[in-house]
Coordinates of C-alpha atoms and ligand atoms in Angstrom, one line a residue:
M1 CA -39.8 -41.7 23.1
F2 CA -36.5 -41.7 21.1
S3 CA -35.9 -44.7 18.9
A4 CA -32.8 -46.8 19.8
S5 CA -31.2 -46.0 16.5
A6 CA -27.6 -46.7 17.7
G7 CA -28.7 -50.3 18.8
P8 CA -28.1 -53.6 17.0
R9 CA -31.7 -54.2 16.1
Y10 CA -32.3 -50.8 14.4
L11 CA -32.8 -51.5 10.8
G12 CA -34.2 -48.3 9.4
F13 CA -32.3 -46.5 6.7
V14 CA -28.5 -46.4 6.5
T15 CA -28.1 -44.1 9.5
G16 CA -25.5 -45.9 11.4
G17 CA -24.8 -45.9 15.3
T18 CA -21.8 -44.8 17.2
T19 CA -18.7 -46.7 18.4
P20 CA -17.5 -46.3 21.9
A21 CA -14.2 -44.5 20.7
A22 CA -16.2 -42.1 18.5
L23 CA -18.6 -41.3 21.4
A24 CA -15.6 -40.6 23.6
G25 CA -14.2 -38.2 21.0
D26 CA -17.5 -36.5 20.7
W27 CA -17.8 -36.0 24.5
M28 CA -14.2 -34.6 24.6
T29 CA -15.1 -32.3 21.8
G30 CA -17.9 -30.9 24.1
V31 CA -15.6 -30.9 27.1
W32 CA -12.8 -29.0 25.3
D33 CA -15.5 -26.9 23.4
Q34 CA -13.2 -26.3 20.5
N35 CA -14.0 -23.9 17.8
S36 CA -11.9 -25.1 14.8
V37 CA -10.9 -21.8 13.4
G38 CA -7.2 -21.7 12.4
S39 CA -6.3 -18.3 13.7
L40 CA -7.6 -19.1 17.2
D41 CA -5.5 -22.2 17.6
G42 CA -4.1 -24.2 14.8
A43 CA -4.3 -27.4 16.6
G44 CA -7.8 -28.3 15.7
Q45 CA -7.2 -27.6 12.1
S46 CA -4.1 -29.8 12.1
L47 CA -6.1 -32.6 13.5
E48 CA -8.9 -32.0 11.1
R49 CA -6.5 -32.1 8.1
E50 CA -4.7 -35.3 9.5
T51 CA -8.2 -36.9 9.8
V52 CA -9.3 -35.9 6.4
G53 CA -6.0 -37.4 5.0
W54 CA -6.7 -40.8 6.6
L55 CA -10.2 -40.7 5.3
R56 CA -9.1 -39.8 1.7
E57 CA -6.8 -42.7 1.8
M58 CA -9.5 -45.0 3.2
F59 CA -11.9 -44.0 0.3
G60 CA -9.2 -44.5 -2.3
L61 CA -9.0 -40.8 -3.4
P62 CA -6.0 -39.3 -4.9
D63 CA -3.6 -37.0 -3.0
E64 CA -4.8 -33.9 -4.9
H65 CA -8.1 -34.1 -3.0
R66 CA -8.5 -31.7 -0.1
G67 CA -11.4 -31.8 2.3
A68 CA -13.0 -30.5 5.3
F69 CA -15.7 -31.7 7.8
V70 CA -19.1 -30.5 7.4
S71 CA -22.5 -31.3 9.3
G72 CA -23.7 -34.1 6.9
A73 CA -24.0 -35.3 3.4
T74 CA -26.6 -32.7 2.5
A75 CA -24.0 -30.0 3.4
S76 CA -21.3 -32.0 1.8
N77 CA -23.2 -32.2 -1.5
M78 CA -24.0 -28.5 -1.3
V79 CA -20.3 -27.6 -0.9
G80 CA -19.4 -29.9 -3.8
L81 CA -22.1 -28.3 -6.0
A82 CA -20.9 -24.8 -4.9
V83 CA -17.5 -25.5 -6.1
A84 CA -19.0 -27.0 -9.4
R85 CA -20.9 -23.8 -9.8
E86 CA -17.6 -21.7 -9.5
W87 CA -16.0 -24.0 -12.0
L88 CA -18.8 -23.4 -14.6
G89 CA -18.0 -19.8 -13.8
E90 CA -14.4 -20.0 -14.4
R91 CA -15.1 -21.7 -17.8
A92 CA -17.4 -18.8 -18.7
G93 CA -15.1 -16.1 -17.4
V94 CA -17.3 -15.0 -14.5
S95 CA -17.4 -15.8 -10.8
P96 CA -20.8 -16.6 -9.5
A97 CA -19.5 -16.2 -5.9
R98 CA -18.6 -12.6 -6.7
D99 CA -21.1 -11.5 -9.4
G100 CA -24.0 -13.8 -8.4
T101 CA -25.5 -16.9 -9.9
G102 CA -27.2 -14.7 -12.6
A103 CA -23.9 -14.3 -14.3
L104 CA -23.8 -17.9 -15.1
G105 CA -27.0 -18.2 -17.1
D106 CA -28.8 -21.6 -17.2
V107 CA -26.9 -24.4 -15.5
R108 CA -27.6 -28.0 -16.2
V109 CA -27.0 -30.7 -13.5
L110 CA -27.4 -34.2 -14.9
S111 CA -28.0 -37.4 -12.7
G112 CA -29.6 -40.7 -12.8
A113 CA -31.2 -41.0 -9.4
A114 CA -29.9 -38.1 -7.3
H115 CA -30.6 -38.0 -3.7
S116 CA -33.1 -35.4 -2.5
S117 CA -30.4 -33.3 -0.9
V118 CA -29.0 -32.6 -4.3
V119 CA -32.1 -30.9 -5.2
K120 CA -32.2 -29.0 -2.0
S121 CA -28.6 -27.9 -2.6
L122 CA -29.5 -26.6 -6.0
A123 CA -32.2 -24.5 -4.4
T124 CA -30.0 -23.2 -1.7
L125 CA -27.2 -22.3 -4.2
G126 CA -29.6 -20.2 -6.5
L127 CA -29.2 -22.7 -9.3
G128 CA -32.9 -23.7 -8.8
R129 CA -34.5 -27.1 -8.3
R130 CA -35.2 -27.2 -11.9
A131 CA -31.6 -27.3 -12.9
L132 CA -31.6 -31.0 -12.1
E133 CA -32.2 -33.1 -15.3
R134 CA -33.0 -36.8 -14.6
V135 CA -31.0 -38.9 -17.0
P136 CA -32.6 -42.4 -17.7
T137 CA -31.3 -45.2 -15.5
V138 CA -30.8 -48.7 -16.5
D139 CA -34.1 -50.6 -16.8
G140 CA -35.3 -51.7 -13.5
R141 CA -32.4 -50.3 -11.6
E142 CA -31.3 -46.9 -10.1
C143 CA -27.9 -46.6 -11.8
V144 CA -27.6 -44.3 -14.6
D145 CA -27.7 -45.4 -18.3
V146 CA -24.3 -44.4 -19.4
A147 CA -25.1 -44.2 -23.0
A148 CA -27.9 -41.9 -22.2
L149 CA -25.7 -39.9 -20.0
E150 CA -23.1 -39.6 -22.8
R151 CA -25.8 -38.3 -25.1
A152 CA -26.9 -35.8 -22.4
V153 CA -23.4 -34.4 -21.7
R154 CA -22.5 -34.2 -25.5
E155 CA -25.7 -32.2 -26.1
A156 CA -25.3 -30.1 -22.8
G157 CA -21.8 -28.6 -23.1
P158 CA -20.0 -27.5 -19.9
C159 CA -22.4 -29.0 -17.1
V160 CA -22.3 -30.8 -13.8
V161 CA -22.7 -34.6 -13.4
V162 CA -23.8 -36.0 -10.1
A163 CA -22.9 -39.6 -10.0
N164 CA -24.4 -41.8 -7.3
A165 CA -22.4 -44.3 -5.3
G166 CA -25.0 -45.9 -3.3
T167 CA -28.7 -44.9 -3.7
V168 CA -30.9 -44.8 -0.6
N169 CA -33.8 -46.9 -2.1
T170 CA -32.0 -49.9 -3.5
G171 CA -28.2 -49.3 -2.8
D172 CA -27.4 -49.0 -6.5
F173 CA -24.1 -47.7 -7.9
D174 CA -23.4 -45.8 -11.2
D175 CA -20.6 -47.1 -13.2
L176 CA -18.0 -44.7 -12.0
R177 CA -15.3 -45.9 -14.3
A178 CA -17.4 -45.4 -17.4
I179 CA -18.5 -42.0 -16.2
A180 CA -14.8 -41.1 -15.5
G181 CA -14.2 -42.2 -19.1
L182 CA -16.8 -39.7 -20.3
R183 CA -15.1 -37.0 -18.1
E184 CA -12.0 -37.3 -20.3
R185 CA -14.0 -36.6 -23.4
Y186 CA -16.6 -33.9 -22.4
P187 CA -16.3 -30.8 -20.2
F188 CA -18.2 -31.6 -17.0
W189 CA -17.7 -31.3 -13.3
L190 CA -18.1 -34.7 -11.7
H191 CA -19.5 -34.8 -8.3
V192 CA -20.0 -38.2 -6.6
D193 CA -22.5 -38.6 -3.9
A194 CA -21.0 -41.5 -2.0
A195 CA -22.6 -40.7 1.3
F196 CA -22.7 -44.3 2.6
G197 CA -21.5 -46.1 -0.7
G198 CA -18.0 -44.7 -0.3
F199 CA -17.5 -47.3 2.5
A200 CA -17.6 -50.1 -0.1
A201 CA -14.0 -49.2 -0.7
L202 CA -13.2 -51.0 2.6
S203 CA -14.5 -54.3 1.7
R204 CA -12.6 -56.5 -0.8
A205 CA -15.9 -58.1 -1.9
H206 CA -17.5 -54.6 -2.7
A207 CA -14.6 -52.3 -3.5
H208 CA -15.4 -52.8 -7.2
L209 CA -18.6 -50.7 -6.8
V210 CA -16.6 -47.4 -6.2
E211 CA -13.9 -48.0 -8.7
G212 CA -13.3 -44.9 -10.6
I213 CA -14.2 -42.6 -7.8
G214 CA -10.7 -41.1 -7.9
A215 CA -11.6 -39.3 -11.1
A216 CA -14.2 -37.3 -9.3
D217 CA -13.8 -33.5 -9.0
S218 CA -15.8 -33.5 -5.8
V219 CA -16.9 -36.3 -3.4
C220 CA -19.4 -36.4 -0.6
V221 CA -19.1 -39.0 2.3
D222 CA -21.2 -39.2 5.3
L223 CA -19.4 -40.1 8.6
H224 CA -22.4 -40.2 10.9
K225 CA -23.6 -43.2 8.9
W226 CA -21.1 -45.8 8.2
L227 CA -18.1 -44.5 10.2
N228 CA -20.6 -44.6 13.1
V229 CA -19.7 -41.3 14.7
P230 CA -22.3 -39.4 16.4
Y231 CA -24.3 -36.8 14.4
G232 CA -23.7 -34.6 12.6
S233 CA -20.5 -35.4 10.7
A234 CA -19.6 -35.8 7.1
V235 CA -16.6 -35.0 4.9
Q236 CA -16.4 -33.2 1.6
F237 CA -13.5 -33.6 -0.9
T238 CA -12.6 -31.6 -3.9
R239 CA -9.6 -31.1 -6.2
R240 CA -10.2 -27.4 -6.3
P241 CA -9.9 -25.8 -2.9
D242 CA -9.0 -22.6 -4.7
L243 CA -12.6 -22.4 -6.2
Q244 CA -13.9 -23.6 -2.9
A245 CA -12.2 -20.6 -1.2
A246 CA -13.5 -18.3 -3.7
V247 CA -17.0 -19.3 -2.6
F248 CA -16.6 -19.7 1.2
R249 CA -13.8 -17.2 2.0
N250 CA -14.5 -15.2 5.1
D251 CA -12.5 -11.9 4.8
A252 CA -12.4 -10.4 8.2
A253 CA -9.6 -8.2 9.6
Y254 CA -9.6 -10.1 13.0
L255 CA -9.1 -13.5 11.4
G256 CA -6.2 -12.4 9.1
P257 CA -5.7 -12.7 5.2
V258 CA -7.0 -15.6 3.0
D259 CA -3.9 -16.8 1.4
G260 CA -2.2 -19.8 -0.1
T261 CA -3.5 -22.5 2.3
P262 CA -6.9 -21.5 3.1
D263 CA -8.2 -21.8 6.7
L264 CA -10.9 -24.4 6.8
V265 CA -13.2 -21.5 7.7
D266 CA -12.7 -20.3 4.2
L267 CA -13.8 -23.7 2.8
T268 CA -17.0 -24.3 4.6
P269 CA -20.3 -22.8 5.1
E270 CA -19.8 -22.2 8.8
N271 CA -17.5 -19.8 10.5
S272 CA -17.4 -21.0 14.1
R273 CA -16.9 -24.8 13.6
R274 CA -17.3 -27.5 16.1
L275 CA -14.2 -29.7 16.0
R276 CA -16.2 -32.6 14.4
A277 CA -13.0 -34.3 13.3
L278 CA -12.2 -35.3 16.9
A279 CA -14.8 -38.0 17.0
A280 CA -13.7 -39.5 13.6
W281 CA -10.1 -39.1 14.7
F282 CA -10.8 -41.1 17.9
A283 CA -12.6 -43.8 15.8
L284 CA -9.8 -44.1 13.2
R285 CA -7.1 -44.3 15.9
A286 CA -8.9 -46.8 17.9
Y287 CA -10.1 -49.2 15.1
G288 CA -8.2 -48.3 12.0
R289 CA -9.0 -49.3 8.6
D290 CA -9.2 -53.0 9.6
G291 CA -11.7 -52.3 12.4
H292 CA -14.0 -50.3 10.1
R293 CA -13.7 -52.9 7.4
E294 CA -14.8 -55.4 9.9
I295 CA -18.0 -53.3 10.8
V296 CA -18.7 -52.8 7.1
E297 CA -18.3 -56.5 6.2
R298 CA -20.4 -57.6 9.2
C299 CA -23.1 -55.2 8.2
T300 CA -23.1 -56.3 4.6
A301 CA -23.1 -60.0 5.7
C302 CA -26.2 -59.3 7.8
A303 CA -27.8 -57.6 4.8
R304 CA -27.1 -60.6 2.6
A305 CA -28.4 -63.0 5.2
L306 CA -31.6 -60.9 5.5
G307 CA -31.9 -60.8 1.7
D308 CA -31.5 -64.7 1.5
A309 CA -34.2 -65.0 4.2
V310 CA -36.6 -62.8 2.4
E311 CA -36.2 -64.7 -0.8
A312 CA -36.8 -68.0 1.1
V313 CA -40.2 -66.7 2.2
P314 CA -42.9 -67.3 -0.4
G315 CA -44.9 -64.2 0.8
L316 CA -42.0 -61.8 0.3
R317 CA -40.1 -60.6 -2.8
L318 CA -36.8 -58.6 -3.1
L319 CA -37.2 -55.5 -5.1
A320 CA -33.5 -55.3 -5.9
P321 CA -30.5 -57.6 -5.3
V322 CA -28.6 -56.9 -2.1
R323 CA -25.6 -55.1 -3.4
L324 CA -24.3 -53.7 -0.2
N325 CA -26.3 -52.9 3.0
I326 CA -29.8 -52.2 1.7
V327 CA -32.5 -54.8 1.6
C328 CA -35.5 -53.5 -0.3
F329 CA -38.5 -55.9 -0.4
T330 CA -42.2 -56.0 -0.7
L331 CA -45.2 -58.3 -0.1
A332 CA -45.3 -60.7 -3.1
D333 CA -49.0 -61.2 -2.8
R334 CA -49.9 -57.5 -2.4
P335 CA -52.8 -56.8 -4.7
D336 CA -50.7 -54.1 -6.3
A337 CA -47.5 -56.2 -6.4
G338 CA -47.5 -56.2 -10.2
R339 CA -47.8 -52.4 -10.0
S340 CA -44.9 -52.2 -7.6
R341 CA -42.8 -54.2 -10.1
R342 CA -43.8 -51.8 -12.8
S343 CA -43.1 -48.8 -10.6
R344 CA -39.5 -50.1 -10.1
T345 CA -38.8 -49.3 -13.8
G346 CA -41.3 -46.5 -13.6
C347 CA -39.5 -44.8 -10.8
R348 CA -37.6 -42.8 -13.4
A349 CA -40.8 -41.4 -14.9
R350 CA -42.2 -40.8 -11.5
R351 CA -39.0 -38.8 -10.4
S352 CA -38.6 -36.9 -13.6
Ligands
LIG1 C1 -28.0 -39.8 3.8 C2 -27.7 -39.4 2.4 C3 -27.6 -38.1 2.1 C4 -28.0 -37.0 3.0 O1 -27.3 -37.0 4.2 P1 -27.4 -36.2 5.5 O2 -26.3 -36.6 6.4 O3 -28.9 -36.7 6.0 O4 -27.5 -34.8 5.2 C5 -27.3 -37.6 0.8 N1 -26.9 -38.6 -0.1 C6 -27.1 -39.9 0.2 C7 -26.8 -40.9 -0.9 C8 -27.4 -40.3 1.4 O5 -27.5 -41.6 1.7

């Protein structure tokens, strides 16, 4: 039996449901069966670029950011890290997309509490799972210790930093402003995984959590989570679509040359592309920024209420303050409750 994951009483993970307008858009995508390849018919790509522009504005990213739809945050992280890989190549005078990853030598990817999909992406991209180096997090939290990160980037030389805006365990946020400050002083590609945390920008009470995100070189945001569009939908943003096209360009006589404004096919892993943007376009047209702010604020208010309720029950204990939409708690009288408190700080050790 399927779980009712789109229903109001579904409380597992941060997966989101679907709104009526998004569902209508998704159905129409099936009805029209669109393949969003520019040379077939530019309309789908125009709609996708318009939708990406609205999202960029919604998430407070600067105009230089270009983006495209992909299947989920894992794919979005993978694309961001592929562009980061090409950027490292540019600095070293090689092109990993052309010459292979071996041309790069060792690559260092630094992060506090990276999502598992980052590790998976590193394996996919030939950088290797071991390229990820866990930087210590602030004691008892999942956000990166910025002083430790500074030491690490100073020592590493050109590298990649994955900043986390909304961790899946406790909903913690790296200090993006401080990390943006480091980026001005040290040579690293800053990728921000804001799969669900990016939506904090919509809420006045939470927008501070993503302050500084505009400094990122690439950003991942999931749409099948908090935009509540059907699976699978996410957006990836980057300032360097030129490097992105170096990786994903699809040179084929029947599709025409890859020139100044790359076709979205030349920016994403897929060639044939479902017109995913349509569901998001419908949702954004129907509810706008205010409608989605309302969804986010209602959800965070529910999370806060649940957090308060948990705190009021003697047998339960919050493992982290409710910062956004995640309520992480345990049984206070579990025989291993003490251990679970230690493991909270120890999660760094366990994950490293
Ligand atoms: C959900 C999530 C991912 C992976 O997203 P998928 O859509 O499942 O591929 C990556 N990072 C974070 C922070 C997430 O919450």
